[in-house]
Coordinates of C-alpha atoms and ligand atoms in Angstrom, one line a residue:
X2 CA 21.5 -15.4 -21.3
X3 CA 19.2 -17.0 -18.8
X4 CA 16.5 -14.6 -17.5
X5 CA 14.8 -15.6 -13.9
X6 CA 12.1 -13.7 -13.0
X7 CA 12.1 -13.9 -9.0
X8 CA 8.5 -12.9 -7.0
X9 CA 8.6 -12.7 -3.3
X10 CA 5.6 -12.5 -1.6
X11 CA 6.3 -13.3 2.4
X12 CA 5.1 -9.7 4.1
X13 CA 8.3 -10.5 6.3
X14 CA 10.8 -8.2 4.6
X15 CA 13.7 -10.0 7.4
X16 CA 13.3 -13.0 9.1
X17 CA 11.4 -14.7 6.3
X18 CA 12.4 -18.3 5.4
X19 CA 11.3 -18.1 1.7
X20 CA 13.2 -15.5 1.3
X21 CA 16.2 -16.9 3.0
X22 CA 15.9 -20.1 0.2
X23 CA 15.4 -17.7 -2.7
X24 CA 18.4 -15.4 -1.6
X25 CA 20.3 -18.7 -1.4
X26 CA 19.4 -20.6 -4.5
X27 CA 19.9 -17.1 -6.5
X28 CA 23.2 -16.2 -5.1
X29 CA 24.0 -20.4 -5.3
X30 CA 23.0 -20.3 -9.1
X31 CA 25.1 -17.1 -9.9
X32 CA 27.9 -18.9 -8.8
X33 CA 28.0 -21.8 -10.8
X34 CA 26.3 -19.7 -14.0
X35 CA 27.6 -16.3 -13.8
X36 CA 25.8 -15.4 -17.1
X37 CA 22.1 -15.7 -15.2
X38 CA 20.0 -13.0 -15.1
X39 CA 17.7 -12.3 -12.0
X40 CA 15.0 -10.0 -12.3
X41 CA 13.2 -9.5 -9.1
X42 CA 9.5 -8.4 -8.0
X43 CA 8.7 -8.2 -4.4
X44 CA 5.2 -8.3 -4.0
X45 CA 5.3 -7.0 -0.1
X46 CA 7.5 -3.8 -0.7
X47 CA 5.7 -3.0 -4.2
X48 CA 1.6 -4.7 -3.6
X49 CA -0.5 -6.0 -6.9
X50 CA -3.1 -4.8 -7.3
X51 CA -6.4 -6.6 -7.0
X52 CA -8.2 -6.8 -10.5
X53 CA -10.8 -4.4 -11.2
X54 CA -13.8 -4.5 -13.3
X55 CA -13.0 -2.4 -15.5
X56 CA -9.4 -4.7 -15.5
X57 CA -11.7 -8.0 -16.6
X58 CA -13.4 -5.6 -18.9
X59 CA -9.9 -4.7 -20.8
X60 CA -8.7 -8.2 -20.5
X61 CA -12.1 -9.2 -22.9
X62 CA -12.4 -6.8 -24.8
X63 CA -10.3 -7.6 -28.3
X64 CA -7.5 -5.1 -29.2
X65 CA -9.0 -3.3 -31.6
X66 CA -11.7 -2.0 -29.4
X67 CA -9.4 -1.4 -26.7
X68 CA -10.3 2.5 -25.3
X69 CA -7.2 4.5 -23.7
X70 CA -9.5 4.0 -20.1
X71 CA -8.8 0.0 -20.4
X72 CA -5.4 0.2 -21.4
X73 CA -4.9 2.0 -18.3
X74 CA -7.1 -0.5 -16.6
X75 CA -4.9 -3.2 -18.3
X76 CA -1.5 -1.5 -18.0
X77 CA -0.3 -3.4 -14.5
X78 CA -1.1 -7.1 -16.3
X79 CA 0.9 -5.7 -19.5
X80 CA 3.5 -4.9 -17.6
X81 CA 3.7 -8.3 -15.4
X82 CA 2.8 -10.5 -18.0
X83 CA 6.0 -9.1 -20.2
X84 CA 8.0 -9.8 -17.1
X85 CA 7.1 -13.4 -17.0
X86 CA 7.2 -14.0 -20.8
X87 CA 10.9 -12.1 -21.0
X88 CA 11.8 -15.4 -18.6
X89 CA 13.3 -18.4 -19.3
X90 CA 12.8 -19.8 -15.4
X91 CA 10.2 -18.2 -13.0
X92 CA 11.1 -18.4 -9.1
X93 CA 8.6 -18.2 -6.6
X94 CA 8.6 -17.5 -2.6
X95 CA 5.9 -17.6 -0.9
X96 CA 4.9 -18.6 2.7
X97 CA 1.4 -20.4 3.6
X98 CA -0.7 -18.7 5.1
X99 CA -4.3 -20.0 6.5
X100 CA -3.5 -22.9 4.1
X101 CA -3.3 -21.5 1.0
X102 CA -1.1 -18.8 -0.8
X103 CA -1.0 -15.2 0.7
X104 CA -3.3 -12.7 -1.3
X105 CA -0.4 -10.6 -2.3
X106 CA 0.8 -13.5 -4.7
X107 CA -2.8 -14.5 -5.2
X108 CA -3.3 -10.7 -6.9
X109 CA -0.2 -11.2 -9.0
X110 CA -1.8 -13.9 -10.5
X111 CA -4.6 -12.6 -11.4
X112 CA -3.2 -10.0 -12.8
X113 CA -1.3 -12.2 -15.0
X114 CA -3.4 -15.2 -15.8
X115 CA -4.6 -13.5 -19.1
X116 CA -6.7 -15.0 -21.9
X117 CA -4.8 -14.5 -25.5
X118 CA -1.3 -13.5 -23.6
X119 CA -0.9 -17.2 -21.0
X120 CA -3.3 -19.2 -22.1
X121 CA -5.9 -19.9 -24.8
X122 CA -9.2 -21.2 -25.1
X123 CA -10.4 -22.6 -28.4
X124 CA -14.1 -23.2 -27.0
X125 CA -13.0 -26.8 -25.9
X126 CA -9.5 -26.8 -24.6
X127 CA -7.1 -24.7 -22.4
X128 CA -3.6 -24.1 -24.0
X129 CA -0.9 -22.9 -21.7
X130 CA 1.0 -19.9 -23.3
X131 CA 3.7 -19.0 -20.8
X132 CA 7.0 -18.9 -22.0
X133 CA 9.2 -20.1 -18.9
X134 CA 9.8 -23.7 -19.4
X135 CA 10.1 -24.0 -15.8
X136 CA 8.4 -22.9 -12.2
X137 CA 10.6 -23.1 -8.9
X138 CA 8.6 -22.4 -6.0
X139 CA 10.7 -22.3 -2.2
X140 CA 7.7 -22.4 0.4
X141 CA 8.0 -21.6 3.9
X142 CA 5.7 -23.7 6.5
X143 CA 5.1 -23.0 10.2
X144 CA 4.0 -26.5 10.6
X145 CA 4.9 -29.5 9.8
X146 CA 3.4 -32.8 8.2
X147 CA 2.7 -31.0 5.1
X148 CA 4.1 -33.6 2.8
X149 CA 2.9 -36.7 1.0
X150 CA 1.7 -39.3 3.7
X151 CA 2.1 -36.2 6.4
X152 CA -0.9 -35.4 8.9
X153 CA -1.6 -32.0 7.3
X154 CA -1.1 -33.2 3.5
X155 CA -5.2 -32.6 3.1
X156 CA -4.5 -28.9 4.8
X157 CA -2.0 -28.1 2.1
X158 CA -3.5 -26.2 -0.6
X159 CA -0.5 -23.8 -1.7
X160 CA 1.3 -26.8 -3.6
X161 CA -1.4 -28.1 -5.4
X162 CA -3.0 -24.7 -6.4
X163 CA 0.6 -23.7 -7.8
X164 CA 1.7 -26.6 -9.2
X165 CA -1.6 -26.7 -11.2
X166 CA -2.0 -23.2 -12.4
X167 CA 1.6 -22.5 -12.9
X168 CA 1.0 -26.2 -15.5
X169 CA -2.2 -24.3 -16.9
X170 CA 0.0 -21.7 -18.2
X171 CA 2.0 -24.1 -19.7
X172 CA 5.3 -24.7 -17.3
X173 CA 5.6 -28.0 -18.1
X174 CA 8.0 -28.3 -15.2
X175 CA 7.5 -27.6 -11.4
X176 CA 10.0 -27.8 -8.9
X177 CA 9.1 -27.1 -5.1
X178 CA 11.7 -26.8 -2.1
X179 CA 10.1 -26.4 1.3
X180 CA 10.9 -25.7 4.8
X181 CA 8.9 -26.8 7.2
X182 CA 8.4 -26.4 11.0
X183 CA 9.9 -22.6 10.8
X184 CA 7.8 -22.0 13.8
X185 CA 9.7 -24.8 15.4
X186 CA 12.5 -24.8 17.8
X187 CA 16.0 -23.4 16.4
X188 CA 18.0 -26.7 15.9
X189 CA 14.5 -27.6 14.1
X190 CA 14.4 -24.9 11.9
X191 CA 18.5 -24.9 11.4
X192 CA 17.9 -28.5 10.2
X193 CA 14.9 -27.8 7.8
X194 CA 16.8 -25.0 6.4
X195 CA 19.7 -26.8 5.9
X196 CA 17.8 -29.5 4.3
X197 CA 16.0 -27.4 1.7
X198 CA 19.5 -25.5 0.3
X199 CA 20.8 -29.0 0.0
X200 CA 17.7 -29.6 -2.3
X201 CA 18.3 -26.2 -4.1
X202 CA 21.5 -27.4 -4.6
X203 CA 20.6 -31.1 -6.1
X204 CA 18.1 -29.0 -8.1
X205 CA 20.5 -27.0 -10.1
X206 CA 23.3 -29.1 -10.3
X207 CA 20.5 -31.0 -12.6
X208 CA 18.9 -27.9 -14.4
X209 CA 22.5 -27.5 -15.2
X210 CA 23.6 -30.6 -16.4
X211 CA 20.4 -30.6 -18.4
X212 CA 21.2 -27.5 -20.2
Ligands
FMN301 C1 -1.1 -14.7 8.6 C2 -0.4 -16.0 8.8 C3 -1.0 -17.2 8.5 C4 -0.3 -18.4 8.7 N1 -0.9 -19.5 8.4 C5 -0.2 -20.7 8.5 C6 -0.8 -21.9 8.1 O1 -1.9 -22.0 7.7 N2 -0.1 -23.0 8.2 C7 1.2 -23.0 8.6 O2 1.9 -24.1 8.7 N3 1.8 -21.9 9.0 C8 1.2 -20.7 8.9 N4 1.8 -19.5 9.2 C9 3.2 -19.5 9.6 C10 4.0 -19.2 8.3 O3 3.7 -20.0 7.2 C11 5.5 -19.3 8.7 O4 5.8 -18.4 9.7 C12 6.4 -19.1 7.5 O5 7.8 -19.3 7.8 C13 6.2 -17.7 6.9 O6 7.0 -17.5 5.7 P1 8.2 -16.5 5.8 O7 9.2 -17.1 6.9 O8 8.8 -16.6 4.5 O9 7.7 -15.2 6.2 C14 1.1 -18.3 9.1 C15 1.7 -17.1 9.4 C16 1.0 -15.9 9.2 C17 1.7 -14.6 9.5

């Protein structure tokens, strides 16, 4: 069985674009692999919340000192860090927004980016411990000229930041599908949209024949 877990985190619960691409690519995957497993967390109907101190306390303090106050403190990673490490593939949505991720994803990783549960530090080096294999991130841009070469590639910090720290945690591979231009005219958008399921397409038909 191939577990995904699935985080949305556009506030738009209709009309979003990222959405639109991870509705597609999951109900597109069931159909070639009905045996795939979806798990979903939507980050705008359910928020993260934002670490704590006595959160960073729990996540340093060793298990045997652990009090029942910081395993409450600690309960929300627990529970979100077993959700990613039950996954074989992690899907991401997420629009950009002011350049960067929105803070409602931004929360969930914090809450999961967890010394001695997804990554380890042996004074020297940085392991990743995730257990997906693989990170799928569809992004949804209201501009355009986001890509390599592109006018705004400098102005694009969402696909570096996740591509890197979805690698820290040790997901070797990263796939990204984006739409651009969603704030664009309609045969614009259409176009973009229709672009990026081809993609999502392409990309399973090779996760697939890679299995
Ligand atoms: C608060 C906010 C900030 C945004 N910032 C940017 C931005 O920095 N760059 C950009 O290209 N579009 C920006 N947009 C446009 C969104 O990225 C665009 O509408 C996208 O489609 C949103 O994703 P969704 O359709 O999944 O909701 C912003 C939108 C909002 C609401």
């Amino acid at each position: 069985m191939h577990n995904i877990l699935r985080i949305d985190s556009s506030s738009r619960l209709n009309g979003s674009h990222s959405r639109e691409l991870g509705d597609y690519l999951e109900t597109r995957w069931k159909s070639v692999q009905p045996d795939i497993q979806f798990t979903r967390r939507d980050l705008a109907k359910e928020p993260v919340e934002q670490i704590r101190q006595d959160t960073i306390t729990g996540f340093y303090t060793p298990a045997d000192a652990m009090t029942d106050e910081l395993g409450a403190a600690t309960a929300l990673s627990d529970k979100l860090i077993h959700e990613l490490q039950t996954a074989g593939t992690l899907l991401i949505t997420t629009p950009i927004y002011n350049f960067g991720i929105p803070a409602s994803l931004k929360a969930w990783i914090d809450q999961i980016v967890r010394i001695g549960h997804t990554f380890s530090f042996d004074g020297t080096n940085f392991s990743g411990l995730a257990k997906p294999e693989t990170a799928i991130v569809c992004a949804a841009y209201g501009a355009s000229g986001y890509e390599d070469g592109g006018p705004f590639r400098a102005a694009n910090f969402l696909e570096p930041y996740l591509d890197f720290i979805l690698k820290f945690l040790g997901m070797p591979t990263v796939h990204f599908i984006s739409v651009q231009a969603t704030t664009a005219d309609t045969a614009a958008v259409e176009a973009g949209t229709a672009q990026a399921k081809m993609d999502i397409d392409a990309l399973i038909a090779r996760i697939e024949a890679g299995r």
